[in-house]
XYZ file of N, CA, C and O in Angstrom:
364
model
N 21.316 -184.830 222.099
C 21.874 -185.374 223.312
C 23.200 -184.704 223.632
O 23.815 -184.073 222.787
N 23.625 -184.887 224.843
C 24.859 -184.280 225.305
C 26.066 -184.707 224.461
O 26.936 -183.926 224.149
N 26.111 -186.013 224.100
C 27.264 -186.514 223.357
C 27.373 -185.858 221.971
O 28.474 -185.515 221.569
N 26.233 -185.635 221.300
C 26.272 -184.975 220.005
C 26.717 -183.513 220.190
O 27.458 -182.971 219.358
N 26.230 -182.862 221.249
C 26.636 -181.482 221.508
C 28.130 -181.381 221.739
O 28.800 -180.503 221.246
N 28.641 -182.337 222.536
C 30.095 -182.366 222.828
C 30.888 -182.593 221.543
O 31.900 -181.947 221.315
N 30.432 -183.509 220.699
C 31.116 -183.770 219.422
C 31.129 -182.522 218.578
O 32.142 -182.199 217.937
N 30.012 -181.826 218.544
C 29.933 -180.566 217.766
C 30.970 -179.579 218.248
O 31.664 -178.935 217.465
N 31.123 -179.475 219.588
C 32.116 -178.554 220.164
C 33.530 -178.981 219.789
O 34.391 -178.172 219.496
N 33.800 -180.307 219.853
C 35.132 -180.818 219.512
C 35.471 -180.474 218.075
O 36.587 -179.988 217.774
N 34.509 -180.721 217.156
C 34.789 -180.386 215.747
C 34.948 -178.884 215.575
O 35.737 -178.437 214.717
N 34.205 -178.090 216.330
C 34.397 -176.632 216.269
C 35.844 -176.235 216.640
O 36.432 -175.391 215.990
N 36.387 -176.894 217.659
C 37.756 -176.606 218.065
C 38.740 -177.015 216.995
O 39.717 -176.310 216.713
N 38.500 -178.190 216.393
C 39.377 -178.671 215.318
C 39.319 -177.716 214.128
O 40.354 -177.400 213.512
N 38.136 -177.237 213.783
C 37.974 -176.340 212.633
C 38.732 -175.034 212.887
O 39.350 -174.517 211.944
N 38.708 -174.565 214.107
C 39.477 -173.328 214.408
C 40.965 -173.503 214.084
O 41.620 -172.600 213.598
N 41.484 -174.692 214.447
C 42.896 -174.953 214.227
C 43.196 -175.423 212.797
O 44.229 -175.055 212.206
N 42.349 -176.287 212.274
C 42.594 -176.917 210.970
C 41.292 -176.895 210.149
O 40.537 -177.874 210.142
N 40.973 -175.784 209.543
C 39.670 -175.698 208.795
C 39.697 -176.566 207.540
O 40.122 -176.163 206.491
N 39.229 -177.805 207.734
C 39.197 -178.725 206.598
C 37.774 -179.130 206.255
O 36.886 -179.094 207.088
N 37.602 -179.518 204.994
C 36.253 -179.914 204.539
C 35.754 -181.128 205.357
O 34.583 -181.170 205.697
N 36.664 -182.029 205.738
C 36.251 -183.200 206.492
C 35.650 -182.811 207.843
O 34.600 -183.322 208.249
N 36.288 -181.913 208.565
C 35.788 -181.509 209.855
C 34.468 -180.780 209.730
O 33.554 -180.924 210.565
N 34.347 -179.948 208.679
C 33.050 -179.273 208.450
C 31.955 -180.330 208.131
O 30.846 -180.207 208.604
N 32.288 -181.328 207.338
C 31.363 -182.390 207.052
C 30.897 -183.097 208.314
O 29.708 -183.323 208.553
N 31.826 -183.444 209.176
C 31.492 -184.144 210.404
C 30.642 -183.288 211.314
O 29.638 -183.735 211.881
N 31.012 -182.015 211.462
C 30.194 -181.147 212.320
C 28.824 -180.950 211.724
O 27.820 -180.894 212.459
N 28.743 -180.868 210.404
C 27.439 -180.758 209.753
C 26.561 -181.955 210.078
O 25.375 -181.780 210.401
N 27.138 -183.149 210.073
C 26.363 -184.354 210.404
C 25.835 -184.299 211.825
O 24.687 -184.608 212.115
N 26.689 -183.849 212.762
C 26.234 -183.795 214.162
C 25.181 -182.706 214.347
O 24.234 -182.867 215.095
N 25.327 -181.582 213.634
C 24.275 -180.571 213.645
C 22.931 -181.158 213.169
O 21.882 -180.923 213.749
N 23.035 -181.948 212.116
C 21.817 -182.528 211.580
C 21.178 -183.497 212.569
O 19.952 -183.502 212.733
N 22.001 -184.322 213.250
C 21.507 -185.255 214.250
C 20.757 -184.541 215.378
O 19.824 -185.075 215.925
N 21.200 -183.328 215.674
C 20.615 -182.594 216.813
C 19.519 -181.621 216.351
O 19.035 -180.800 217.123
N 19.156 -181.681 215.053
C 18.067 -180.888 214.593
C 18.417 -179.440 214.191
O 17.549 -178.602 214.021
N 19.700 -179.146 214.108
C 20.152 -177.786 213.783
C 20.418 -177.696 212.280
O 21.570 -177.738 211.820
N 19.354 -177.629 211.513
C 19.499 -177.691 210.041
C 20.240 -176.492 209.449
O 21.029 -176.672 208.526
N 20.002 -175.315 209.984
C 20.700 -174.137 209.447
C 22.202 -174.257 209.630
O 22.968 -173.944 208.710
N 22.619 -174.705 210.810
C 24.063 -174.867 211.076
C 24.627 -175.998 210.199
O 25.740 -175.883 209.696
N 23.844 -177.071 210.028
C 24.308 -178.174 209.184
C 24.524 -177.721 207.777
O 25.539 -178.065 207.147
N 23.613 -176.913 207.272
C 23.718 -176.418 205.881
C 24.859 -175.442 205.737
O 25.645 -175.527 204.788
N 25.054 -174.576 206.733
C 26.174 -173.626 206.668
C 27.494 -174.371 206.667
O 28.405 -174.025 205.889
N 27.638 -175.403 207.513
C 28.875 -176.167 207.546
C 29.125 -176.916 206.258
O 30.261 -176.950 205.764
N 28.111 -177.535 205.695
C 28.329 -178.299 204.471
C 28.662 -177.344 203.302
O 29.459 -177.700 202.424
N 28.069 -176.187 203.304
C 28.413 -175.217 202.288
C 29.861 -174.774 202.392
O 30.548 -174.612 201.375
N 30.359 -174.613 203.593
C 31.744 -174.254 203.787
C 32.662 -175.410 203.349
O 33.700 -175.206 202.728
N 32.278 -176.661 203.683
C 33.049 -177.814 203.251
C 33.147 -177.862 201.723
O 34.243 -178.090 201.180
N 32.027 -177.592 201.047
C 32.052 -177.621 199.571
C 32.915 -176.495 199.048
O 33.637 -176.687 198.036
N 32.887 -175.346 199.692
C 33.749 -174.231 199.254
C 35.232 -174.649 199.349
O 36.033 -174.368 198.471
N 35.566 -175.387 200.419
C 36.978 -175.799 200.615
C 37.360 -176.947 199.717
O 38.527 -177.096 199.342
N 36.421 -177.816 199.362
C 36.724 -179.027 198.598
C 35.618 -179.289 197.585
O 34.802 -180.205 197.733
N 35.547 -178.444 196.537
C 34.399 -178.503 195.606
C 34.299 -179.759 194.740
O 33.280 -179.953 194.093
N 35.310 -180.601 194.767
C 35.278 -181.839 193.940
C 35.077 -183.098 194.752
O 35.358 -184.210 194.268
N 34.567 -182.956 195.973
C 34.340 -184.107 196.852
C 32.866 -184.466 196.803
O 31.991 -183.776 197.364
N 32.540 -185.588 196.142
C 31.164 -186.002 195.957
C 30.412 -186.263 197.263
O 29.231 -186.072 197.347
N 31.143 -186.741 198.282
C 30.518 -187.035 199.571
C 29.873 -185.767 200.169
O 28.838 -185.844 200.842
N 30.452 -184.636 199.925
C 29.937 -183.384 200.437
C 28.606 -183.040 199.791
O 27.669 -182.606 200.453
N 28.530 -183.259 198.481
C 27.259 -182.985 197.771
C 26.164 -183.998 198.228
O 24.986 -183.624 198.318
N 26.597 -185.249 198.503
C 25.633 -186.226 199.007
C 25.058 -185.773 200.344
O 23.850 -185.827 200.561
N 25.912 -185.290 201.222
C 25.426 -184.771 202.527
C 24.482 -183.596 202.346
O 23.453 -183.523 202.973
N 24.862 -182.695 201.447
C 23.981 -181.498 201.259
C 22.659 -181.912 200.658
O 21.611 -181.382 201.011
N 22.670 -182.915 199.766
C 21.421 -183.424 199.200
C 20.514 -183.965 200.332
O 19.319 -183.705 200.315
N 21.084 -184.675 201.293
C 20.335 -185.175 202.424
C 19.694 -184.012 203.208
O 18.538 -184.095 203.619
N 20.465 -182.969 203.419
C 19.936 -181.801 204.145
C 18.786 -181.161 203.349
O 17.735 -180.817 203.898
N 18.995 -181.057 202.041
C 17.950 -180.450 201.209
C 16.667 -181.312 201.226
O 15.534 -180.787 201.226
N 16.817 -182.623 201.249
C 15.633 -183.510 201.308
C 14.839 -183.226 202.618
O 13.650 -183.072 202.606
N 15.572 -183.156 203.705
C 14.952 -182.890 204.992
C 14.207 -181.532 204.965
O 13.134 -181.402 205.555
N 14.766 -180.597 204.265
C 14.186 -179.263 204.199
C 13.113 -179.096 203.130
O 12.540 -178.027 202.917
N 12.859 -180.196 202.368
C 11.876 -180.148 201.338
C 12.289 -179.478 200.065
O 11.461 -179.127 199.222
N 13.590 -179.288 199.884
C 14.117 -178.656 198.687
C 14.549 -179.748 197.730
O 15.742 -180.006 197.494
N 13.571 -180.385 197.120
C 13.835 -181.619 196.325
C 14.635 -181.335 195.045
O 15.484 -182.142 194.680
N 14.323 -180.216 194.372
C 15.097 -179.977 193.127
C 16.536 -179.672 193.447
O 17.457 -180.127 192.730
N 16.819 -178.980 194.541
C 18.198 -178.763 194.938
C 18.846 -180.103 195.326
O 20.024 -180.299 195.000
N 18.125 -180.959 195.998
C 18.625 -182.280 196.378
C 18.976 -183.097 195.154
O 20.047 -183.726 195.119
N 18.118 -183.074 194.156
C 18.382 -183.849 192.933
C 19.635 -183.320 192.233
O 20.485 -184.106 191.757
N 19.777 -182.006 192.213
C 20.955 -181.395 191.565
C 22.221 -181.819 192.289
O 23.204 -182.237 191.655
N 22.215 -181.790 193.618
C 23.416 -182.212 194.370
C 23.641 -183.704 194.218
O 24.787 -184.141 194.186
N 22.600 -184.517 194.185
C 22.765 -185.971 194.014
C 23.459 -186.253 192.665
O 24.355 -187.084 192.578
N 23.033 -185.566 191.605
C 23.648 -185.723 190.294
C 25.118 -185.325 190.362
O 25.997 -186.000 189.764
N 25.387 -184.199 191.037
C 26.785 -183.751 191.151
C 27.615 -184.805 191.896
O 28.750 -185.067 191.510
N 27.060 -185.339 192.992
C 27.782 -186.364 193.733
C 28.127 -187.575 192.876
O 29.253 -188.056 192.896
N 27.155 -188.013 192.077
C 27.380 -189.146 191.175
C 28.461 -188.790 190.124
O 29.371 -189.582 189.879
N 28.367 -187.582 189.589
C 29.384 -187.122 188.637
C 30.771 -187.134 189.243
O 31.753 -187.346 188.515
N 30.845 -186.942 190.543
C 32.151 -186.889 191.237
C 32.557 -188.241 191.789
O 33.513 -188.357 192.549
N 31.807 -189.318 191.464
C 32.253 -190.650 191.788
C 31.486 -191.362 192.902
O 31.839 -192.511 193.237
N 30.492 -190.747 193.506
C 29.688 -191.429 194.526
C 28.815 -192.426 193.767
O 28.200 -192.093 192.749
N 28.724 -193.655 194.250
C 27.920 -194.643 193.540
C 26.429 -194.316 193.644
O 25.953 -193.858 194.675
N 25.726 -194.508 192.554
C 24.272 -194.175 192.562
C 23.503 -194.937 193.654
O 22.521 -194.397 194.158
N 23.981 -196.113 194.058
C 23.321 -196.847 195.111
C 23.349 -196.134 196.457
O 22.463 -196.305 197.265
N 24.386 -195.299 196.659
C 24.499 -194.554 197.897
C 23.575 -193.339 197.906
O 23.301 -192.803 198.982
N 23.128 -192.949 196.742
C 22.322 -191.702 196.670
C 20.886 -191.915 196.952
O 20.224 -192.768 196.998
């Protein structure tokens, strides 16, 4: 939808000025909502590169991997997320 596309553009502008893991995470989520899996995965990978100890990022990537049918990668990221403090109930 137009609103998701606009949100993606807004986060793109924020990332240009302030490249933070949070903004990449948010843009990744909007890409996922609009069916742009490659872009979602690229953004979450960049977020993880910027903040490798944030379990929420691994949880998001696990969700992307599930959608893409990469279940062993999803399980690995889910374990990493739990190791970094995400509650198992969220996974």
